[in-house]
């Protein structure tokens, strides 16, 4: 049973910077896991932010960036806005087993 | 404009069956893999199933393998999820999502609620 772990919650001040991480129970996350990041606000469908570790969709605000950090996938928000308060999910692709696993989500509070 | 519209959700008894549909528009449906993802009330996202652009390859989470079947009709621009032997733990909002290749998920539908209860 593969488990993908995210911080359950984080708090950041408006204008600040915060990094969310995504770890795999199988070991270090690499680009081969094609990490995706999604934002979900209450009552809404998820919205895609990042794919293949660091690539942004056309609608992704510039303040969002993806990377690999210390064996984990990471999502960094720089210059956080109040509207960034949301749940954030990572998704990893395990090609060998042909399955995808979501992290448990990080609830980001902007305070 | 890319649109994905799920339908078919509703109330079903434990052990029952239901078929979800996802109507796609605004893009060449036959060129994209498609995924189903669910979210139980108050819980996180859970991967359910995926299908390749031509329907030739399908994948399932262990939790639904043998009970759910994903399929697509590229002539109707529609994705399906046939769900059987439904359990209380299958109760969730089911989302369809589009993917470029297998791993670049971009657009999501608004979801359809499946309630499993007697």
PDB file of C-alpha atoms in Angstrom:
ATOM      1  CA  UNK A   1       0.000   0.000   0.000  1.00  0.00           C
ATOM      2  CA  UNK A   2       1.702   3.147  -1.244  1.00  0.00           C
ATOM      3  CA  UNK A   3       1.203   6.215   0.908  1.00  0.00           C
ATOM      4  CA  UNK A   4       1.811   9.795  -0.168  1.00  0.00           C
ATOM      5  CA  UNK A   5       2.237  12.187   2.740  1.00  0.00           C
ATOM      6  CA  UNK A   6       1.632  15.917   2.910  1.00  0.00           C
ATOM      7  CA  UNK A   7       1.613  18.323   5.839  1.00  0.00           C
ATOM      8  CA  UNK A   8      -1.934  18.281   7.223  1.00  0.00           C
ATOM      9  CA  UNK A   9      -1.997  22.023   7.722  1.00  0.00           C
ATOM     10  CA  UNK A  10       0.138  25.106   7.318  1.00  0.00           C
ATOM     11  CA  UNK A  11      -0.402  28.757   8.142  1.00  0.00           C
ATOM     12  CA  UNK A  12       1.155  31.696   6.326  1.00  0.00           C
ATOM     13  CA  UNK A  13       0.808  35.451   6.559  1.00  0.00           C
ATOM     14  CA  UNK A  14      -0.354  37.464   3.561  1.00  0.00           C
ATOM     15  CA  UNK A  15       2.631  38.348   1.409  1.00  0.00           C
ATOM     16  CA  UNK A  16       4.698  35.572   2.902  1.00  0.00           C
ATOM     17  CA  UNK A  17       6.217  32.459   1.396  1.00  0.00           C
ATOM     18  CA  UNK A  18       5.305  28.877   2.196  1.00  0.00           C
ATOM     19  CA  UNK A  19       6.431  25.492   0.892  1.00  0.00           C
ATOM     20  CA  UNK A  20       4.206  22.434   0.854  1.00  0.00           C
ATOM     21  CA  UNK A  21       5.810  19.032   0.417  1.00  0.00           C
ATOM     22  CA  UNK A  22       4.787  15.632  -0.903  1.00  0.00           C
ATOM     23  CA  UNK A  23       6.607  12.484   0.177  1.00  0.00           C
ATOM     24  CA  UNK A  24       6.307   8.897  -1.006  1.00  0.00           C
ATOM     25  CA  UNK A  25       6.441   5.842   1.252  1.00  0.00           C
ATOM     26  CA  UNK A  26       8.478   4.095  -1.467  1.00  0.00           C
ATOM     27  CA  UNK A  27      11.406   6.496  -1.186  1.00  0.00           C
ATOM     28  CA  UNK A  28      12.596   9.693  -2.796  1.00  0.00           C
ATOM     29  CA  UNK A  29      10.241  11.432  -5.180  1.00  0.00           C
ATOM     30  CA  UNK A  30      11.860  12.064  -8.546  1.00  0.00           C
ATOM     31  CA  UNK A  31      10.703  13.667 -11.774  1.00  0.00           C
ATOM     32  CA  UNK A  32       9.722  10.184 -12.907  1.00  0.00           C
ATOM     33  CA  UNK A  33       6.745  10.383 -10.573  1.00  0.00           C
ATOM     34  CA  UNK A  34       5.479  13.338 -12.611  1.00  0.00           C
ATOM     35  CA  UNK A  35       4.209  15.231  -9.559  1.00  0.00           C
ATOM     36  CA  UNK A  36       1.008  17.166 -10.080  1.00  0.00           C
ATOM     37  CA  UNK A  37      -0.379  19.764  -7.687  1.00  0.00           C
ATOM     38  CA  UNK A  38      -4.010  20.790  -7.329  1.00  0.00           C
ATOM     39  CA  UNK A  39      -5.849  23.469  -5.395  1.00  0.00           C
ATOM     40  CA  UNK A  40      -9.325  22.917  -4.024  1.00  0.00           C
ATOM     41  CA  UNK A  41     -11.525  25.473  -2.326  1.00  0.00           C
ATOM     42  CA  UNK A  42     -14.617  24.506  -0.322  1.00  0.00           C
ATOM     43  CA  UNK A  43     -17.500  23.418  -2.504  1.00  0.00           C
ATOM     44  CA  UNK A  44     -15.449  23.533  -5.676  1.00  0.00           C
ATOM     45  CA  UNK A  45     -13.805  21.010  -7.948  1.00  0.00           C
ATOM     46  CA  UNK A  46     -10.042  20.738  -7.807  1.00  0.00           C
ATOM     47  CA  UNK A  47      -8.041  23.043 -10.047  1.00  0.00           C
ATOM     48  CA  UNK A  48      -4.760  21.990 -11.598  1.00  0.00           C
ATOM     49  CA  UNK A  49      -1.728  24.113 -10.750  1.00  0.00           C
ATOM     50  CA  UNK A  50       1.464  22.219 -11.597  1.00  0.00           C
ATOM     51  CA  UNK A  51       2.327  19.141 -13.677  1.00  0.00           C
ATOM     52  CA  UNK A  52       5.512  17.150 -14.198  1.00  0.00           C
ATOM     53  CA  UNK A  53       7.172  18.596 -11.096  1.00  0.00           C
ATOM     54  CA  UNK A  54       7.470  22.234 -12.113  1.00  0.00           C
ATOM     55  CA  UNK A  55       5.412  23.031 -15.185  1.00  0.00           C
ATOM     56  CA  UNK A  56       2.588  25.523 -14.842  1.00  0.00           C
ATOM     57  CA  UNK A  57      -0.714  25.489 -16.632  1.00  0.00           C
ATOM     58  CA  UNK A  58      -1.636  28.577 -18.578  1.00  0.00           C
ATOM     59  CA  UNK A  59      -3.877  29.754 -15.744  1.00  0.00           C
ATOM     60  CA  UNK A  60      -1.459  29.120 -12.879  1.00  0.00           C
ATOM     61  CA  UNK A  61      -0.458  32.351 -11.127  1.00  0.00           C
ATOM     62  CA  UNK A  62       3.248  33.134 -11.251  1.00  0.00           C
ATOM     63  CA  UNK A  63       3.519  33.022  -7.460  1.00  0.00           C
ATOM     64  CA  UNK A  64       3.081  29.241  -7.545  1.00  0.00           C
ATOM     65  CA  UNK A  65       6.114  27.104  -8.338  1.00  0.00           C
ATOM     66  CA  UNK A  66       6.926  23.406  -8.181  1.00  0.00           C
ATOM     67  CA  UNK A  67      10.203  21.644  -7.509  1.00  0.00           C
ATOM     68  CA  UNK A  68      11.918  18.665  -5.938  1.00  0.00           C
ATOM     69  CA  UNK A  69      13.267  19.317  -2.477  1.00  0.00           C
ATOM     70  CA  UNK A  70      15.054  16.883  -0.231  1.00  0.00           C
ATOM     71  CA  UNK A  71      13.555  13.800  -1.860  1.00  0.00           C
ATOM     72  CA  UNK A  72      10.068  15.233  -1.954  1.00  0.00           C
ATOM     73  CA  UNK A  73       7.956  17.121  -4.435  1.00  0.00           C
ATOM     74  CA  UNK A  74       7.367  20.679  -3.317  1.00  0.00           C
ATOM     75  CA  UNK A  75       4.935  23.484  -4.063  1.00  0.00           C
ATOM     76  CA  UNK A  76       6.072  26.960  -3.107  1.00  0.00           C
ATOM     77  CA  UNK A  77       3.793  29.972  -2.878  1.00  0.00           C
ATOM     78  CA  UNK A  78       5.613  33.290  -2.891  1.00  0.00           C
ATOM     79  CA  UNK A  79       3.745  36.465  -2.021  1.00  0.00           C
ATOM     80  CA  UNK A  80       0.736  34.600  -0.694  1.00  0.00           C
ATOM     81  CA  UNK A  81      -2.662  36.172  -1.307  1.00  0.00           C
ATOM     82  CA  UNK A  82      -5.778  35.737   0.835  1.00  0.00           C
ATOM     83  CA  UNK A  83      -7.422  33.865  -2.038  1.00  0.00           C
ATOM     84  CA  UNK A  84      -4.728  31.188  -1.801  1.00  0.00           C
ATOM     85  CA  UNK A  85      -6.382  29.821   1.318  1.00  0.00           C
ATOM     86  CA  UNK A  86      -7.417  26.349   0.210  1.00  0.00           C
ATOM     87  CA  UNK A  87      -6.631  22.647   0.350  1.00  0.00           C
ATOM     88  CA  UNK A  88      -3.694  21.557  -1.776  1.00  0.00           C
ATOM     89  CA  UNK A  89      -3.190  18.031  -3.075  1.00  0.00           C
ATOM     90  CA  UNK A  90      -0.257  16.392  -4.752  1.00  0.00           C
ATOM     91  CA  UNK A  91      -0.569  13.425  -7.087  1.00  0.00           C
ATOM     92  CA  UNK A  92       2.226  10.996  -7.894  1.00  0.00           C
ATOM     93  CA  UNK A  93       2.364   8.528 -10.771  1.00  0.00           C
ATOM     94  CA  UNK A  94       3.871   5.108 -10.040  1.00  0.00           C
ATOM     95  CA  UNK A  95       4.629   3.962 -13.540  1.00  0.00           C
ATOM     96  CA  UNK A  96       5.952   0.551 -12.623  1.00  0.00           C
ATOM     97  CA  UNK A  97       2.707  -0.399 -10.950  1.00  0.00           C
ATOM     98  CA  UNK A  98       0.640   1.782 -13.253  1.00  0.00           C
ATOM     99  CA  UNK A  99      -1.218   3.630 -10.577  1.00  0.00           C
ATOM    100  CA  UNK A 100      -1.610   7.100  -9.217  1.00  0.00           C
ATOM    101  CA  UNK A 101      -1.801   8.141  -5.587  1.00  0.00           C
ATOM    102  CA  UNK A 102      -2.980  11.393  -4.084  1.00  0.00           C
ATOM    103  CA  UNK A 103      -1.499  12.851  -0.971  1.00  0.00           C
ATOM    104  CA  UNK A 104      -3.786  13.459   1.944  1.00  0.00           C
ATOM    105  CA  UNK A 105      -3.879  17.184   1.290  1.00  0.00           C
ATOM    106  CA  UNK A 106      -2.548  20.278   3.042  1.00  0.00           C
ATOM    107  CA  UNK A 107      -4.974  22.824   4.396  1.00  0.00           C
ATOM    108  CA  UNK A 108      -3.349  26.196   3.889  1.00  0.00           C
ATOM    109  CA  UNK A 109      -4.574  29.021   6.072  1.00  0.00           C
ATOM    110  CA  UNK A 110      -3.686  32.613   5.226  1.00  0.00           C
ATOM    111  CA  UNK A 111      -3.743  34.592   8.441  1.00  0.00           C
TER     112      UNK A 111
ATOM    113  CA  UNK B   1     -13.776  26.136 -23.933  1.00  0.00           C
ATOM    114  CA  UNK B   2     -13.047  22.769 -22.370  1.00  0.00           C
ATOM    115  CA  UNK B   3     -16.031  21.398 -20.483  1.00  0.00           C
ATOM    116  CA  UNK B   4     -16.509  18.175 -18.581  1.00  0.00           C
ATOM    117  CA  UNK B   5     -19.965  17.482 -17.210  1.00  0.00           C
ATOM    118  CA  UNK B   6     -20.584  14.468 -15.000  1.00  0.00           C
ATOM    119  CA  UNK B   7     -23.994  12.884 -14.537  1.00  0.00           C
ATOM    120  CA  UNK B   8     -25.570   9.702 -13.265  1.00  0.00           C
ATOM    121  CA  UNK B   9     -24.987  10.098  -9.571  1.00  0.00           C
ATOM    122  CA  UNK B  10     -27.686   9.452  -7.034  1.00  0.00           C
ATOM    123  CA  UNK B  11     -28.852   7.245  -4.216  1.00  0.00           C
ATOM    124  CA  UNK B  12     -28.171   3.539  -4.502  1.00  0.00           C
ATOM    125  CA  UNK B  13     -28.488   0.688  -2.019  1.00  0.00           C
ATOM    126  CA  UNK B  14     -25.462  -1.266  -0.843  1.00  0.00           C
ATOM    127  CA  UNK B  15     -24.700  -3.958  -3.373  1.00  0.00           C
ATOM    128  CA  UNK B  16     -26.327  -1.970  -6.143  1.00  0.00           C
ATOM    129  CA  UNK B  17     -25.009  -0.600  -9.404  1.00  0.00           C
ATOM    130  CA  UNK B  18     -24.749   2.793 -11.027  1.00  0.00           C
ATOM    131  CA  UNK B  19     -23.260   4.178 -14.223  1.00  0.00           C
ATOM    132  CA  UNK B  20     -21.659   7.571 -14.269  1.00  0.00           C
ATOM    133  CA  UNK B  21     -21.125   9.564 -17.433  1.00  0.00           C
ATOM    134  CA  UNK B  22     -18.820  12.439 -18.248  1.00  0.00           C
ATOM    135  CA  UNK B  23     -19.729  14.458 -21.326  1.00  0.00           C
ATOM    136  CA  UNK B  24     -16.773  16.251 -22.857  1.00  0.00           C
ATOM    137  CA  UNK B  25     -16.771  19.253 -25.160  1.00  0.00           C
ATOM    138  CA  UNK B  26     -14.435  21.958 -26.402  1.00  0.00           C
ATOM    139  CA  UNK B  27     -11.564  19.642 -27.286  1.00  0.00           C
ATOM    140  CA  UNK B  28     -10.731  16.541 -29.315  1.00  0.00           C
ATOM    141  CA  UNK B  29     -11.890  13.951 -26.810  1.00  0.00           C
ATOM    142  CA  UNK B  30     -10.255  11.021 -28.600  1.00  0.00           C
ATOM    143  CA  UNK B  31      -6.809  12.570 -28.132  1.00  0.00           C
ATOM    144  CA  UNK B  32      -6.798  12.540 -24.337  1.00  0.00           C
ATOM    145  CA  UNK B  33      -6.599  10.021 -21.543  1.00  0.00           C
ATOM    146  CA  UNK B  34      -9.296  10.415 -18.951  1.00  0.00           C
ATOM    147  CA  UNK B  35      -9.452   9.787 -15.230  1.00  0.00           C
ATOM    148  CA  UNK B  36     -12.032   9.309 -12.505  1.00  0.00           C
ATOM    149  CA  UNK B  37     -11.240  10.682  -9.057  1.00  0.00           C
ATOM    150  CA  UNK B  38     -13.525  10.627  -6.028  1.00  0.00           C
ATOM    151  CA  UNK B  39     -13.855  12.497  -2.775  1.00  0.00           C
ATOM    152  CA  UNK B  40     -15.772  11.148   0.180  1.00  0.00           C
ATOM    153  CA  UNK B  41     -17.601  13.742   2.294  1.00  0.00           C
ATOM    154  CA  UNK B  42     -15.072  15.769   4.255  1.00  0.00           C
ATOM    155  CA  UNK B  43     -12.162  13.679   2.982  1.00  0.00           C
ATOM    156  CA  UNK B  44      -9.350  14.026   0.507  1.00  0.00           C
ATOM    157  CA  UNK B  45      -9.085  13.095  -3.144  1.00  0.00           C
ATOM    158  CA  UNK B  46      -8.813   9.424  -4.063  1.00  0.00           C
ATOM    159  CA  UNK B  47      -7.708   8.113  -7.419  1.00  0.00           C
ATOM    160  CA  UNK B  48     -10.243   5.695  -8.940  1.00  0.00           C
ATOM    161  CA  UNK B  49      -9.510   4.782 -12.547  1.00  0.00           C
ATOM    162  CA  UNK B  50      -7.934   5.833 -15.828  1.00  0.00           C
ATOM    163  CA  UNK B  51      -8.366   5.023 -19.501  1.00  0.00           C
ATOM    164  CA  UNK B  52      -6.135   5.744 -22.466  1.00  0.00           C
ATOM    165  CA  UNK B  53      -7.237   7.933 -25.338  1.00  0.00           C
ATOM    166  CA  UNK B  54      -8.304   5.004 -27.515  1.00  0.00           C
ATOM    167  CA  UNK B  55      -9.696   2.956 -24.637  1.00  0.00           C
ATOM    168  CA  UNK B  56      -7.099   0.247 -25.097  1.00  0.00           C
ATOM    169  CA  UNK B  57      -5.556   0.606 -21.648  1.00  0.00           C
ATOM    170  CA  UNK B  58      -7.372   0.886 -18.361  1.00  0.00           C
ATOM    171  CA  UNK B  59      -6.220   1.125 -14.742  1.00  0.00           C
ATOM    172  CA  UNK B  60      -7.992   0.851 -11.429  1.00  0.00           C
ATOM    173  CA  UNK B  61      -7.300   1.569  -7.807  1.00  0.00           C
ATOM    174  CA  UNK B  62      -7.187  -1.598  -5.734  1.00  0.00           C
ATOM    175  CA  UNK B  63     -10.225  -0.396  -3.813  1.00  0.00           C
ATOM    176  CA  UNK B  64     -12.454  -0.637  -6.889  1.00  0.00           C
ATOM    177  CA  UNK B  65     -10.756  -3.305  -8.994  1.00  0.00           C
ATOM    178  CA  UNK B  66     -13.194  -5.985 -10.049  1.00  0.00           C
ATOM    179  CA  UNK B  67     -16.219  -3.854  -9.150  1.00  0.00           C
ATOM    180  CA  UNK B  68     -15.853  -0.790 -11.376  1.00  0.00           C
ATOM    181  CA  UNK B  69     -15.341  -0.601 -15.136  1.00  0.00           C
ATOM    182  CA  UNK B  70     -14.140   2.472 -16.970  1.00  0.00           C
ATOM    183  CA  UNK B  71     -14.955   2.907 -20.642  1.00  0.00           C
ATOM    184  CA  UNK B  72     -15.344   5.593 -23.243  1.00  0.00           C
ATOM    185  CA  UNK B  73     -17.219   6.252 -26.466  1.00  0.00           C
ATOM    186  CA  UNK B  74     -15.105   8.567 -28.561  1.00  0.00           C
ATOM    187  CA  UNK B  75     -17.912   8.931 -31.109  1.00  0.00           C
ATOM    188  CA  UNK B  76     -20.086  10.409 -28.355  1.00  0.00           C
ATOM    189  CA  UNK B  77     -17.312  12.295 -26.543  1.00  0.00           C
ATOM    190  CA  UNK B  78     -18.318  10.551 -23.356  1.00  0.00           C
ATOM    191  CA  UNK B  79     -16.489   8.799 -20.536  1.00  0.00           C
ATOM    192  CA  UNK B  80     -18.213   6.227 -18.344  1.00  0.00           C
ATOM    193  CA  UNK B  81     -17.741   4.562 -15.001  1.00  0.00           C
ATOM    194  CA  UNK B  82     -19.832   1.468 -14.389  1.00  0.00           C
ATOM    195  CA  UNK B  83     -19.933   0.854 -10.665  1.00  0.00           C
ATOM    196  CA  UNK B  84     -21.108  -2.411  -9.148  1.00  0.00           C
ATOM    197  CA  UNK B  85     -21.292  -4.092  -5.745  1.00  0.00           C
ATOM    198  CA  UNK B  86     -21.402  -0.645  -4.226  1.00  0.00           C
ATOM    199  CA  UNK B  87     -20.402  -0.216  -0.611  1.00  0.00           C
ATOM    200  CA  UNK B  88     -20.872   2.549   1.915  1.00  0.00           C
ATOM    201  CA  UNK B  89     -17.234   3.518   1.445  1.00  0.00           C
ATOM    202  CA  UNK B  90     -17.881   4.230  -2.247  1.00  0.00           C
ATOM    203  CA  UNK B  91     -20.065   7.162  -1.287  1.00  0.00           C
ATOM    204  CA  UNK B  92     -18.372  10.259  -2.670  1.00  0.00           C
ATOM    205  CA  UNK B  93     -18.383  13.003  -5.239  1.00  0.00           C
ATOM    206  CA  UNK B  94     -16.986  11.523  -8.427  1.00  0.00           C
ATOM    207  CA  UNK B  95     -14.981  13.780 -10.719  1.00  0.00           C
ATOM    208  CA  UNK B  96     -13.812  13.136 -14.241  1.00  0.00           C
ATOM    209  CA  UNK B  97     -10.595  14.785 -15.344  1.00  0.00           C
ATOM    210  CA  UNK B  98      -8.713  15.140 -18.591  1.00  0.00           C
ATOM    211  CA  UNK B  99      -5.070  14.242 -18.963  1.00  0.00           C
ATOM    212  CA  UNK B 100      -2.472  14.917 -21.614  1.00  0.00           C
ATOM    213  CA  UNK B 101      -0.517  11.704 -21.720  1.00  0.00           C
ATOM    214  CA  UNK B 102      -1.030   9.818 -18.498  1.00  0.00           C
ATOM    215  CA  UNK B 103       0.333  12.262 -16.034  1.00  0.00           C
ATOM    216  CA  UNK B 104      -0.645  15.811 -16.930  1.00  0.00           C
ATOM    217  CA  UNK B 105      -4.116  16.285 -15.477  1.00  0.00           C
ATOM    218  CA  UNK B 106      -5.524  19.651 -16.410  1.00  0.00           C
ATOM    219  CA  UNK B 107      -9.306  20.052 -16.578  1.00  0.00           C
ATOM    220  CA  UNK B 108     -11.830  18.726 -14.083  1.00  0.00           C
ATOM    221  CA  UNK B 109     -15.587  18.421 -14.124  1.00  0.00           C
ATOM    222  CA  UNK B 110     -17.773  19.693 -11.299  1.00  0.00           C
ATOM    223  CA  UNK B 111     -18.496  16.226  -9.981  1.00  0.00           C
ATOM    224  CA  UNK B 112     -21.525  14.038  -9.361  1.00  0.00           C
ATOM    225  CA  UNK B 113     -22.534  12.735  -5.941  1.00  0.00           C
ATOM    226  CA  UNK B 114     -22.995   9.046  -5.326  1.00  0.00           C
ATOM    227  CA  UNK B 115     -24.778   8.122  -2.119  1.00  0.00           C
ATOM    228  CA  UNK B 116     -24.755   4.507  -0.971  1.00  0.00           C
ATOM    229  CA  UNK B 117     -27.339   3.876   1.680  1.00  0.00           C
ATOM    230  CA  UNK B 118     -30.236   1.604   2.489  1.00  0.00           C
TER     231      UNK B 118
END
